[in-house]
PDB file of C-alpha atoms in Angstrom:
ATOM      1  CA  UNK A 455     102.604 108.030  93.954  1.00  0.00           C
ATOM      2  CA  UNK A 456     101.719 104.644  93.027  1.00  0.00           C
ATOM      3  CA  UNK A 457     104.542 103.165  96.045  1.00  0.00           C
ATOM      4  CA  UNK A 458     101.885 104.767  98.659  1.00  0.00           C
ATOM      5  CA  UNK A 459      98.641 103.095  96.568  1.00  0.00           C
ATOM      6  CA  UNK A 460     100.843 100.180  96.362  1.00  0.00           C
ATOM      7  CA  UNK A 461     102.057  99.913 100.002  1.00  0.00           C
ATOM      8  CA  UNK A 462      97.802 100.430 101.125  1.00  0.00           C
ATOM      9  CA  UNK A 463      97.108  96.888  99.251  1.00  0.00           C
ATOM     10  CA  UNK A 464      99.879  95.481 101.305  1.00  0.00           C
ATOM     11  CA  UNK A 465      98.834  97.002 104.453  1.00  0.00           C
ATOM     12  CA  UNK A 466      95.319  95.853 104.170  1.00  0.00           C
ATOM     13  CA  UNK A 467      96.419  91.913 103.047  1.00  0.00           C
ATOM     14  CA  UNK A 468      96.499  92.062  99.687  1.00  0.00           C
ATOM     15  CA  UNK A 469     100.428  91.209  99.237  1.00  0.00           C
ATOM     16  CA  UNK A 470      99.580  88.948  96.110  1.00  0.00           C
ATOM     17  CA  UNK A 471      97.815  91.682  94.227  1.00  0.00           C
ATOM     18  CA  UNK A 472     100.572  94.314  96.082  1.00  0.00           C
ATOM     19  CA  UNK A 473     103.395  92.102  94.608  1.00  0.00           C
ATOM     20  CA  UNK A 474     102.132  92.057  90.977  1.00  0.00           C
ATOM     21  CA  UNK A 475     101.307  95.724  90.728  1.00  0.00           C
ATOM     22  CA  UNK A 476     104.913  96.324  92.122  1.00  0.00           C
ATOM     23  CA  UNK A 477     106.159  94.219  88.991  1.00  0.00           C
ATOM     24  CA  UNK A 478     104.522  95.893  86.869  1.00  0.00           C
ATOM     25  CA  UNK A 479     105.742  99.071  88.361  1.00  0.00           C
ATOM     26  CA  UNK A 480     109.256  97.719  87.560  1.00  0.00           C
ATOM     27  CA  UNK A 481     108.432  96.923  83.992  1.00  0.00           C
ATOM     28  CA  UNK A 482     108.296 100.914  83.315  1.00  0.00           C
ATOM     29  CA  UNK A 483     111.299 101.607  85.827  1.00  0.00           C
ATOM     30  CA  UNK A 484     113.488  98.849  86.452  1.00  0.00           C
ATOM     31  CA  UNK A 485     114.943 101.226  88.575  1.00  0.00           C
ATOM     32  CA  UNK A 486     112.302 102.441  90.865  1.00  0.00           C
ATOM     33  CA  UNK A 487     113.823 101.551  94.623  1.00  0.00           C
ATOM     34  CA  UNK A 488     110.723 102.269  96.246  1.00  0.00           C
ATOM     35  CA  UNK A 489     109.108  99.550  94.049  1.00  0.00           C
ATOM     36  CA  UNK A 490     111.853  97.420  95.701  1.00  0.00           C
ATOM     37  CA  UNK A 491     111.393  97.707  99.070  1.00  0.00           C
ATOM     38  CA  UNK A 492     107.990  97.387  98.695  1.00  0.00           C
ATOM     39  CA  UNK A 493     108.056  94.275  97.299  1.00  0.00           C
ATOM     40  CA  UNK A 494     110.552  93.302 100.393  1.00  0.00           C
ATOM     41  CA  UNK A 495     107.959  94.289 102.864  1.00  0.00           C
ATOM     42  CA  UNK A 496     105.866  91.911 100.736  1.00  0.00           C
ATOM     43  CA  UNK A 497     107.837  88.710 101.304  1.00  0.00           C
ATOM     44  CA  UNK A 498     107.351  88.340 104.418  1.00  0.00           C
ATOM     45  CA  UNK A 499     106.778  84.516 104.020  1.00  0.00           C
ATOM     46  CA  UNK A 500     110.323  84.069 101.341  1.00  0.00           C
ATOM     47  CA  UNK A 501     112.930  85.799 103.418  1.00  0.00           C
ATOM     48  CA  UNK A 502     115.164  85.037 100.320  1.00  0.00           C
ATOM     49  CA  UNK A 503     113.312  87.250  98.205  1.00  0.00           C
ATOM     50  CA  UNK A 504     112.527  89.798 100.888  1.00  0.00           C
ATOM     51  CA  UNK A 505     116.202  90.239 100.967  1.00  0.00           C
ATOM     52  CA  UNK A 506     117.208  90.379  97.718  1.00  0.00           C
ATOM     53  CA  UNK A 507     114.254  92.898  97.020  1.00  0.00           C
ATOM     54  CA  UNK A 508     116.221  95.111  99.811  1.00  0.00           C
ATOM     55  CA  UNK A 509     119.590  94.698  98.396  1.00  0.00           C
ATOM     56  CA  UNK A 510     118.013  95.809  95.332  1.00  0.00           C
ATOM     57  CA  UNK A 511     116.421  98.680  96.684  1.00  0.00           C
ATOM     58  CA  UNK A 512     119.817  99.682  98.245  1.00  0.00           C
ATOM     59  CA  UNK A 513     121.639  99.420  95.495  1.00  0.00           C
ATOM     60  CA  UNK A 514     119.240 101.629  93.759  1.00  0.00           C
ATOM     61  CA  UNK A 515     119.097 104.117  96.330  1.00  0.00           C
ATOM     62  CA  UNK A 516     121.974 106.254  97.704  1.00  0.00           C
ATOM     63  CA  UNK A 517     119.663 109.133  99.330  1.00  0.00           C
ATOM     64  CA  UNK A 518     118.335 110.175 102.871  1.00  0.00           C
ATOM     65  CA  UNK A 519     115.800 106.656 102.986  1.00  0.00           C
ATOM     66  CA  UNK A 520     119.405 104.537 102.475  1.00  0.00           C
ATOM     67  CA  UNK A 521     119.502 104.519 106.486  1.00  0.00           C
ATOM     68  CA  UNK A 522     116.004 102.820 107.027  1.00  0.00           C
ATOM     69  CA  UNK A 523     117.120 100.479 104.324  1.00  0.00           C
ATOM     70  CA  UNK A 524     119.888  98.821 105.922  1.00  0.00           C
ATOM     71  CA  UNK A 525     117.726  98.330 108.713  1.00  0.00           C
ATOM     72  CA  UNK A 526     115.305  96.787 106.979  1.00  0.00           C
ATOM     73  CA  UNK A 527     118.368  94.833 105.455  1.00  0.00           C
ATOM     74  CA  UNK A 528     119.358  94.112 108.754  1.00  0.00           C
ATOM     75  CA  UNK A 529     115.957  93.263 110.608  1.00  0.00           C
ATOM     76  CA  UNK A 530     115.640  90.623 107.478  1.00  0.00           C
ATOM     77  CA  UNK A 531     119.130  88.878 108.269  1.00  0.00           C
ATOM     78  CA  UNK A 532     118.082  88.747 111.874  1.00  0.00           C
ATOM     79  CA  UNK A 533     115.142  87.112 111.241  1.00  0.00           C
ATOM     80  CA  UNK A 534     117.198  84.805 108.507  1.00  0.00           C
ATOM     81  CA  UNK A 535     119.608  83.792 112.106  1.00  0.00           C
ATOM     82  CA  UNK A 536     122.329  85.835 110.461  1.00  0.00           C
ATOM     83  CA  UNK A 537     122.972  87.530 113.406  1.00  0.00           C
ATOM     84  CA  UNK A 538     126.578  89.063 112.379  1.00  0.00           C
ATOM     85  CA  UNK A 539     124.991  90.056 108.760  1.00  0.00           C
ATOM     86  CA  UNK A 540     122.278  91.763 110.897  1.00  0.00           C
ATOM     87  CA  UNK A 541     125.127  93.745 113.050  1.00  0.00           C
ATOM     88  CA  UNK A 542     127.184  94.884 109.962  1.00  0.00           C
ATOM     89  CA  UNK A 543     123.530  96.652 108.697  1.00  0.00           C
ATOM     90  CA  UNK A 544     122.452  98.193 111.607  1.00  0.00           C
ATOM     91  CA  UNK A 545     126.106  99.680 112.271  1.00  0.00           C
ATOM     92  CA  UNK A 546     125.746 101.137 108.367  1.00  0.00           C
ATOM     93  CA  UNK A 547     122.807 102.781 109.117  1.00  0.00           C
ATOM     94  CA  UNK A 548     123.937 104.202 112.642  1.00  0.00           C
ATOM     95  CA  UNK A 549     126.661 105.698 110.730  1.00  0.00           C
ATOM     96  CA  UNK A 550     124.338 107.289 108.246  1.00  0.00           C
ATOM     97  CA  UNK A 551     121.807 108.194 110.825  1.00  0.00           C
ATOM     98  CA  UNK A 552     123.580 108.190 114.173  1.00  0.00           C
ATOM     99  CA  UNK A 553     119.868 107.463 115.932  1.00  0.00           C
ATOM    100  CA  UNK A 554     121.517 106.227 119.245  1.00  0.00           C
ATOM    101  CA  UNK A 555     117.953 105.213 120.237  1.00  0.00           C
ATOM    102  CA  UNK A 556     117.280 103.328 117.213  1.00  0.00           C
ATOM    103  CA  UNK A 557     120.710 101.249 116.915  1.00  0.00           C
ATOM    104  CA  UNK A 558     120.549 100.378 120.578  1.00  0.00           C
ATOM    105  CA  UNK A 559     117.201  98.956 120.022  1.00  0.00           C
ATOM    106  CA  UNK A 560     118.610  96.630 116.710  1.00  0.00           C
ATOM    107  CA  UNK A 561     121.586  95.621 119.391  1.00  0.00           C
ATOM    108  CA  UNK A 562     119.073  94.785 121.551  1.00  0.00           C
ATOM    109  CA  UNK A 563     116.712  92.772 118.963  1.00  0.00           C
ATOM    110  CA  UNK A 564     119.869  90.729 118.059  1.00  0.00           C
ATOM    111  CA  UNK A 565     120.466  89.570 121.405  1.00  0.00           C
ATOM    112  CA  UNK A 566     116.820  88.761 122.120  1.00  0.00           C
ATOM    113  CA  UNK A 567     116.694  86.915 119.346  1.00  0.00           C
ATOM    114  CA  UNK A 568     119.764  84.790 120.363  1.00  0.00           C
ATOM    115  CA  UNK A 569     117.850  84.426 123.542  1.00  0.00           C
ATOM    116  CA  UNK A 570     120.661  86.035 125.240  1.00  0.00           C
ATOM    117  CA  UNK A 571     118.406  88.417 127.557  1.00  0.00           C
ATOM    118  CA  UNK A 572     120.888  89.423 130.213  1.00  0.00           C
ATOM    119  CA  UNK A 573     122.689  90.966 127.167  1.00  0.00           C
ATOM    120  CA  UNK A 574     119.450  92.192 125.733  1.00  0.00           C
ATOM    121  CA  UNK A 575     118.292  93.711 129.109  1.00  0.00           C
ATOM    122  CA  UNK A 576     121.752  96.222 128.949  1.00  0.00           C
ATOM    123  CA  UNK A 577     120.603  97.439 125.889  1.00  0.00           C
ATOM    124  CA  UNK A 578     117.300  97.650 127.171  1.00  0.00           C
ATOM    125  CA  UNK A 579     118.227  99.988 129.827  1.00  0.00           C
ATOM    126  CA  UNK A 580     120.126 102.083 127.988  1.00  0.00           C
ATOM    127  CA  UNK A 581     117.344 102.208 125.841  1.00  0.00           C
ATOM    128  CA  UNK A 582     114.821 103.301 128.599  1.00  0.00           C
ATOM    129  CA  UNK A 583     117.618 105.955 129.740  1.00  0.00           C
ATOM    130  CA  UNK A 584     116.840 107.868 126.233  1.00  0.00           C
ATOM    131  CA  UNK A 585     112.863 107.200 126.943  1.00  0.00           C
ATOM    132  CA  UNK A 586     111.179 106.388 130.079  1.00  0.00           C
ATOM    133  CA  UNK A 587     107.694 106.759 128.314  1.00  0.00           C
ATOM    134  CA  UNK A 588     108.397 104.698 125.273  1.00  0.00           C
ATOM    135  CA  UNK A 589     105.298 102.029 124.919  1.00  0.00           C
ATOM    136  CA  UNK A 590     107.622  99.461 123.162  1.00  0.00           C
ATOM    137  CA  UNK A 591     110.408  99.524 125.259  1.00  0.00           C
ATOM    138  CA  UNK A 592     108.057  99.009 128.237  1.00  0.00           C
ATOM    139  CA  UNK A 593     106.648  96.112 127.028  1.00  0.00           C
ATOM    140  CA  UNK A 594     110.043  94.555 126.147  1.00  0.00           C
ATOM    141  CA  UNK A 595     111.042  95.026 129.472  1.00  0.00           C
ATOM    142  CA  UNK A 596     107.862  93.062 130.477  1.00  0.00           C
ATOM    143  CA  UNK A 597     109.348  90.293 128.215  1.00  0.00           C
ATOM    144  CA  UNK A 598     112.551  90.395 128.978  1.00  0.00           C
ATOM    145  CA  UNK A 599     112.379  90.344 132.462  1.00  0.00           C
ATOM    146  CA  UNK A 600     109.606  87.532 132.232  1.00  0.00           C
ATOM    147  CA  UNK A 601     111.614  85.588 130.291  1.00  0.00           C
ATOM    148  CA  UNK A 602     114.720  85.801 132.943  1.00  0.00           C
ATOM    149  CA  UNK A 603     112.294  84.745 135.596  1.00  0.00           C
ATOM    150  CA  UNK A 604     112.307  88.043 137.370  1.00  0.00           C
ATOM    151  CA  UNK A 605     108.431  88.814 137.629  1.00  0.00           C
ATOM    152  CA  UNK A 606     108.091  91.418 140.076  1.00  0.00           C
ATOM    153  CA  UNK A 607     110.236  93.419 137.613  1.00  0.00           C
ATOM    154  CA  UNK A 608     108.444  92.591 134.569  1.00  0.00           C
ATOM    155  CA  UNK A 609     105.304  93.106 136.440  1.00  0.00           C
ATOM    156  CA  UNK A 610     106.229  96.221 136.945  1.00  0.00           C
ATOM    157  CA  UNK A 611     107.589  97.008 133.470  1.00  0.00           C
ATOM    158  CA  UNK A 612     104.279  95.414 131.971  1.00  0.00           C
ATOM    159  CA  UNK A 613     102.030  97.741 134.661  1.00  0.00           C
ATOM    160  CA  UNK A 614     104.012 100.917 133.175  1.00  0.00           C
ATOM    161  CA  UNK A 615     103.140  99.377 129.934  1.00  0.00           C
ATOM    162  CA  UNK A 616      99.450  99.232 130.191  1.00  0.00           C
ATOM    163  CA  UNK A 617      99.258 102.060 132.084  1.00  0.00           C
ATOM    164  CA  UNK A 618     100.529 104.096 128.861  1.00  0.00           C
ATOM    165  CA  UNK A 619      98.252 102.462 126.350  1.00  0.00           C
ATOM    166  CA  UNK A 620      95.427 103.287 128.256  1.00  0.00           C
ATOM    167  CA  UNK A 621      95.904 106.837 128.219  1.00  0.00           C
ATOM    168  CA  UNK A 622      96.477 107.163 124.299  1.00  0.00           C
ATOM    169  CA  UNK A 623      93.938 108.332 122.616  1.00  0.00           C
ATOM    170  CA  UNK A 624      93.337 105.741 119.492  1.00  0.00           C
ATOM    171  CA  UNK A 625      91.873 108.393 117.360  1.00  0.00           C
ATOM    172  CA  UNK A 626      94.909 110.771 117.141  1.00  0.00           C
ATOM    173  CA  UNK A 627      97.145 107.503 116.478  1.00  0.00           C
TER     174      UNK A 627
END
């Protein structure tokens, strides 16, 4: 699949060479979704064109992918600021997907992003309620409880954090 050959150049920094072999992908199927999120995942400097690339790719796509496409819709608008755009995508693809796990971590990324971390930290604990071993979640609770001036916490948080990395072996990653 050329997508996966595609999505390698992009992975290892070649977006510009990525981007015009995903064009040219879209010159033989204007319809090709996958081409479309690709070249979304490419514009990661023009979130303008990152997000039209996903609205394309949604439009295009109505199968079992649509779910991590709203998210990636979503994730976008957050990062745009458009923080009730960002809430309407993620609640699409929980009701596609109903990944509790996964929703209450977009709730959470909106209100970290807003720099409302009290907010953030609820979701964060329900969150760690689902996963007490999860290696991101650990290390946002490092952050978030940093960045509301409670230390010992985050200490903790960032201990159980380290902790966990240590022990994974980077080969079977």
């Amino acid at each position: 699949n050329c997508t996966i050959i595609l999505s390698f150049y992009r992975t290892i920094g070649l977006t510009t060479y990525a981007e015009k072999e995903y064009d040219n992908a879209l010159k033989f199927n204007p319809n090709d979704w996958l081409a479309y999120r690709g070249k979304g995942l490419s514009n990661l400097d023009d979130l303008v064109k990152q997000l039209d690339n996903f609205h394309k790719a949604v439009s295009l796509n109505h199968g079992p992918e649509l779910s991590s496409l709203f998210i990636s819709l979503g994730s976008s608008y957050l990062q745009a600021g458009f923080f009730e755009k960002s809430k309407y995508y993620f609640q699409k693809a929980y009701d596609l997907d109903g990944n509790t796990f996964q929703y209450l971590r977009n709730q959470y990324s909106i209100e970290y992003f807003q720099g409302h971390f009290e907010k953030a930290g609820e979701f964060l604990g329900k969150i760690f309620a689902l996963d007490t071993n999860n290696i991101g979640t650990l290390s946002s609770l490092g952050f978030n409880y940093m960045f509301l001036g409670m230390h010992k916490e985050s200490l903790k948080y960032f201990e159980k954090w380290f902790n966990s990395i240590k022990s994974v072996d980077p080969v079977s990653m």
